[in-house]
Structure formats: C-alpha cells, structure tokens
C-alpha cells in the first residue's frame, strides 16, 4: 500500500520565479493538506483541499495557491518566490471525518 | 492566542536512560492531540492520537499521556534508533474550522 508521495524531492529556484509541487495521497484518502516547515521549526499549515476545493487556509499570502484533481492528487503553486520561501514543503493526506494526517517525504525548496 | 509549546528543545540521553518530553497547549476547542516522529530531511511519521484527558497510548518504548493542559511522551530504555525530532500537534477550532497547530519539536539524541 503506497503512502503519500511527493515530487520533486529537491528544487532550486531564483527569486521571482514560480514553482509547482505535486502530491499523491495515501490510497483511500480524499483530503490533502499542505504545510511549510522552516529549518528547526514545526510545520505551518498552508491550506487543505477536499472535493477539489480549498476548504481551509492558514496565514499565507495569495502567492500560495493550490489545486486538487478528481483522483485526489494535489498541487501547490507558489508565485513570485522570495528568499523566505526556502523550506521543506510537506503534503499530508487524510480521510474526511478522520483527524489523523499522514505525511509524505516532502519537497525541499531552495530559493536563491 | 492558540499555541503549542514543546520542551525541552533538545535532549541527550544515554542508551537505556528513560525520560519524558513535554507538550503544553493553549487552544480552544481541542479535538485531538497528535505525536509525530521526524527524521532529518524526511516527513513526520505518525505515532499517536489522544482525544481526552487521562487517555494513554503505547507503542514499543514510547508511551503518550494527555491532561487538560499538556501531553507527555515517555521514552523507556531508549535506543540509538529512537534519535529523531518528536513533534506534537493539536487539532483546534480556528476560523470556523479545525486546523492542525504544531509545536517546534524536541530533538532527541540517544547515545550508545
């Protein structure tokens, strides 16, 4: 049974560029949440998708946007990258109505 | 303000030396408290979910407990492979929905 998968594993971008990160949820899960984790900090909630719509959003600017596809996979898009966007981006999946979230391995983004 | 505080920030133990990690929280409408383990450069791995004061859960050398204001993760006779960052998170009612709020984690190093 495949767990949560994310791609790519690592990414290097320059300031002002745009990036797209991808996530496939654990089999049987229908809800995807995205988190940003800076070095030495706990994950910070970005947003959550269910039934192809953004259902919840954390304290992140509109430069961060997302999408969920009918097969429940999801994308995180970040526009106009800033140096401060350098972090580990984590995707977590869950089953609607169940609280436990399972995390993928993350995408390490470096903005130069 | 809803927040989660973990202590200590870092902990060094000798193999076999038992100890406890603390997670204190100030949130409204707690729905659940979660413990995760995170190895360097990887995504968090789910350990436990606790829902009500007095609840306890065990897994191998780990035991999690919950009170109305804090949770403890007890590590009995730890081994070097238990070295990791342990993250605590609470699911709290915020902005008309439940959100997962993480602490900054406790970095545990177990020496042989």
PDB file of C-alpha atoms in Angstrom, chain A:
ATOM      1  CA  UNK A   1       0.000   0.000   0.000  1.00  0.00           C
ATOM      2  CA  UNK A   2       1.670   3.187  -1.211  1.00  0.00           C
ATOM      3  CA  UNK A   3       1.910   6.002   1.262  1.00  0.00           C
ATOM      4  CA  UNK A   4       1.888   9.691   0.449  1.00  0.00           C
ATOM      5  CA  UNK A   5       4.255  10.559  -2.379  1.00  0.00           C
ATOM      6  CA  UNK A   6       5.638  13.957  -3.369  1.00  0.00           C
ATOM      7  CA  UNK A   7       7.630  15.272  -6.296  1.00  0.00           C
ATOM      8  CA  UNK A   8      10.176  16.557  -6.859  1.00  0.00           C
ATOM      9  CA  UNK A   9      12.344  15.744  -3.839  1.00  0.00           C
ATOM     10  CA  UNK A  10      14.528  18.820  -4.245  1.00  0.00           C
ATOM     11  CA  UNK A  11      14.174  22.036  -6.202  1.00  0.00           C
ATOM     12  CA  UNK A  12      16.289  25.154  -6.674  1.00  0.00           C
ATOM     13  CA  UNK A  13      14.698  28.369  -7.951  1.00  0.00           C
ATOM     14  CA  UNK A  14      15.608  32.041  -8.102  1.00  0.00           C
ATOM     15  CA  UNK A  15      13.697  34.965  -6.643  1.00  0.00           C
ATOM     16  CA  UNK A  16      10.631  35.957  -8.635  1.00  0.00           C
ATOM     17  CA  UNK A  17      10.174  32.573 -10.279  1.00  0.00           C
ATOM     18  CA  UNK A  18       7.173  30.319  -9.892  1.00  0.00           C
ATOM     19  CA  UNK A  19       7.156  26.715  -8.648  1.00  0.00           C
ATOM     20  CA  UNK A  20       4.714  23.787  -8.674  1.00  0.00           C
ATOM     21  CA  UNK A  21       4.946  20.934  -6.196  1.00  0.00           C
ATOM     22  CA  UNK A  22       2.962  17.714  -6.520  1.00  0.00           C
ATOM     23  CA  UNK A  23       1.418  15.252  -4.091  1.00  0.00           C
ATOM     24  CA  UNK A  24      -0.359  11.905  -4.373  1.00  0.00           C
ATOM     25  CA  UNK A  25      -2.324  10.938  -1.265  1.00  0.00           C
ATOM     26  CA  UNK A  26      -2.287   7.626   0.532  1.00  0.00           C
ATOM     27  CA  UNK A  27      -4.599   5.071  -1.050  1.00  0.00           C
ATOM     28  CA  UNK A  28      -8.191   5.597   0.132  1.00  0.00           C
ATOM     29  CA  UNK A  29      -7.632   9.158   1.335  1.00  0.00           C
ATOM     30  CA  UNK A  30      -9.605  12.064  -0.126  1.00  0.00           C
ATOM     31  CA  UNK A  31      -8.257  15.113   1.718  1.00  0.00           C
ATOM     32  CA  UNK A  32      -4.880  16.766   1.145  1.00  0.00           C
ATOM     33  CA  UNK A  33      -3.220  19.383   3.339  1.00  0.00           C
ATOM     34  CA  UNK A  34      -0.042  21.343   2.627  1.00  0.00           C
ATOM     35  CA  UNK A  35       2.485  22.580   5.172  1.00  0.00           C
ATOM     36  CA  UNK A  36       5.636  24.682   5.121  1.00  0.00           C
ATOM     37  CA  UNK A  37       8.429  23.697   7.507  1.00  0.00           C
ATOM     38  CA  UNK A  38      11.353  26.047   8.048  1.00  0.00           C
ATOM     39  CA  UNK A  39      14.576  24.644   9.436  1.00  0.00           C
ATOM     40  CA  UNK A  40      14.275  23.908  13.147  1.00  0.00           C
ATOM     41  CA  UNK A  41      10.557  24.720  13.251  1.00  0.00           C
ATOM     42  CA  UNK A  42       7.355  22.728  13.249  1.00  0.00           C
ATOM     43  CA  UNK A  43       5.201  22.537  10.092  1.00  0.00           C
ATOM     44  CA  UNK A  44       2.966  25.550   9.392  1.00  0.00           C
ATOM     45  CA  UNK A  45      -0.439  24.901   7.816  1.00  0.00           C
ATOM     46  CA  UNK A  46      -0.882  26.427   4.337  1.00  0.00           C
ATOM     47  CA  UNK A  47      -4.225  25.060   3.141  1.00  0.00           C
ATOM     48  CA  UNK A  48      -6.387  21.973   2.792  1.00  0.00           C
ATOM     49  CA  UNK A  49      -8.233  20.569  -0.227  1.00  0.00           C
ATOM     50  CA  UNK A  50     -11.261  18.333  -0.285  1.00  0.00           C
ATOM     51  CA  UNK A  51     -13.584  17.604  -3.222  1.00  0.00           C
ATOM     52  CA  UNK A  52     -11.335  19.730  -5.449  1.00  0.00           C
ATOM     53  CA  UNK A  53     -11.936  22.879  -3.407  1.00  0.00           C
ATOM     54  CA  UNK A  54      -9.845  24.796  -0.879  1.00  0.00           C
ATOM     55  CA  UNK A  55     -11.614  24.219   2.436  1.00  0.00           C
ATOM     56  CA  UNK A  56      -9.269  25.789   4.980  1.00  0.00           C
ATOM     57  CA  UNK A  57      -6.389  28.220   4.740  1.00  0.00           C
ATOM     58  CA  UNK A  58      -3.618  29.217   7.086  1.00  0.00           C
ATOM     59  CA  UNK A  59      -1.909  32.587   7.338  1.00  0.00           C
ATOM     60  CA  UNK A  60      -0.185  32.527   3.936  1.00  0.00           C
ATOM     61  CA  UNK A  61      -0.404  35.149   1.150  1.00  0.00           C
ATOM     62  CA  UNK A  62      -2.239  34.669  -2.119  1.00  0.00           C
ATOM     63  CA  UNK A  63       1.070  33.849  -3.797  1.00  0.00           C
ATOM     64  CA  UNK A  64       0.419  30.367  -2.449  1.00  0.00           C
ATOM     65  CA  UNK A  65      -2.314  28.572  -4.348  1.00  0.00           C
ATOM     66  CA  UNK A  66      -3.309  25.006  -4.951  1.00  0.00           C
ATOM     67  CA  UNK A  67      -5.391  22.556  -6.837  1.00  0.00           C
ATOM     68  CA  UNK A  68      -6.886  19.125  -6.282  1.00  0.00           C
ATOM     69  CA  UNK A  69      -7.710  16.736  -9.110  1.00  0.00           C
ATOM     70  CA  UNK A  70     -10.556  14.202  -9.328  1.00  0.00           C
ATOM     71  CA  UNK A  71      -8.115  11.409  -8.384  1.00  0.00           C
ATOM     72  CA  UNK A  72      -7.397  13.364  -5.150  1.00  0.00           C
ATOM     73  CA  UNK A  73      -3.828  14.260  -6.110  1.00  0.00           C
ATOM     74  CA  UNK A  74      -2.883  17.854  -5.449  1.00  0.00           C
ATOM     75  CA  UNK A  75      -0.529  20.638  -6.470  1.00  0.00           C
ATOM     76  CA  UNK A  76       0.921  23.556  -4.541  1.00  0.00           C
ATOM     77  CA  UNK A  77       1.879  26.602  -6.590  1.00  0.00           C
ATOM     78  CA  UNK A  78       3.978  29.466  -5.315  1.00  0.00           C
ATOM     79  CA  UNK A  79       4.371  32.616  -7.405  1.00  0.00           C
ATOM     80  CA  UNK A  80       6.919  35.423  -7.170  1.00  0.00           C
ATOM     81  CA  UNK A  81       9.255  33.379  -4.975  1.00  0.00           C
ATOM     82  CA  UNK A  82      11.030  35.095  -2.088  1.00  0.00           C
ATOM     83  CA  UNK A  83      14.180  34.007  -0.292  1.00  0.00           C
ATOM     84  CA  UNK A  84      11.993  33.327   2.750  1.00  0.00           C
ATOM     85  CA  UNK A  85      10.035  30.698   0.847  1.00  0.00           C
ATOM     86  CA  UNK A  86      13.002  28.334   1.168  1.00  0.00           C
ATOM     87  CA  UNK A  87      11.724  25.445   3.277  1.00  0.00           C
ATOM     88  CA  UNK A  88      10.586  21.838   3.314  1.00  0.00           C
ATOM     89  CA  UNK A  89       7.087  21.614   1.853  1.00  0.00           C
ATOM     90  CA  UNK A  90       5.045  18.763   3.230  1.00  0.00           C
ATOM     91  CA  UNK A  91       1.891  17.192   1.935  1.00  0.00           C
ATOM     92  CA  UNK A  92      -0.375  15.233   4.266  1.00  0.00           C
ATOM     93  CA  UNK A  93      -3.393  13.133   3.401  1.00  0.00           C
ATOM     94  CA  UNK A  94      -6.351  12.005   5.449  1.00  0.00           C
ATOM     95  CA  UNK A  95      -9.841  10.618   5.100  1.00  0.00           C
ATOM     96  CA  UNK A  96     -12.585  13.188   5.554  1.00  0.00           C
ATOM     97  CA  UNK A  97     -14.005  12.874   9.064  1.00  0.00           C
ATOM     98  CA  UNK A  98     -10.849  11.214  10.371  1.00  0.00           C
ATOM     99  CA  UNK A  99      -8.410  13.506  12.138  1.00  0.00           C
ATOM    100  CA  UNK A 100      -5.115  11.676  11.637  1.00  0.00           C
ATOM    101  CA  UNK A 101      -2.972  13.025   8.806  1.00  0.00           C
ATOM    102  CA  UNK A 102      -0.188  11.036   7.159  1.00  0.00           C
ATOM    103  CA  UNK A 103       2.743  12.929   5.722  1.00  0.00           C
ATOM    104  CA  UNK A 104       4.808  12.491   2.604  1.00  0.00           C
ATOM    105  CA  UNK A 105       8.597  12.824   2.488  1.00  0.00           C
ATOM    106  CA  UNK A 106       8.451  16.474   1.487  1.00  0.00           C
ATOM    107  CA  UNK A 107       9.966  18.673  -1.217  1.00  0.00           C
ATOM    108  CA  UNK A 108      12.998  20.712  -0.230  1.00  0.00           C
ATOM    109  CA  UNK A 109      12.788  24.120  -1.977  1.00  0.00           C
ATOM    110  CA  UNK A 110      15.755  26.455  -2.079  1.00  0.00           C
ATOM    111  CA  UNK A 111      15.246  29.988  -3.402  1.00  0.00           C
ATOM    112  CA  UNK A 112      18.422  31.848  -4.400  1.00  0.00           C
TER     113      UNK A 112
END
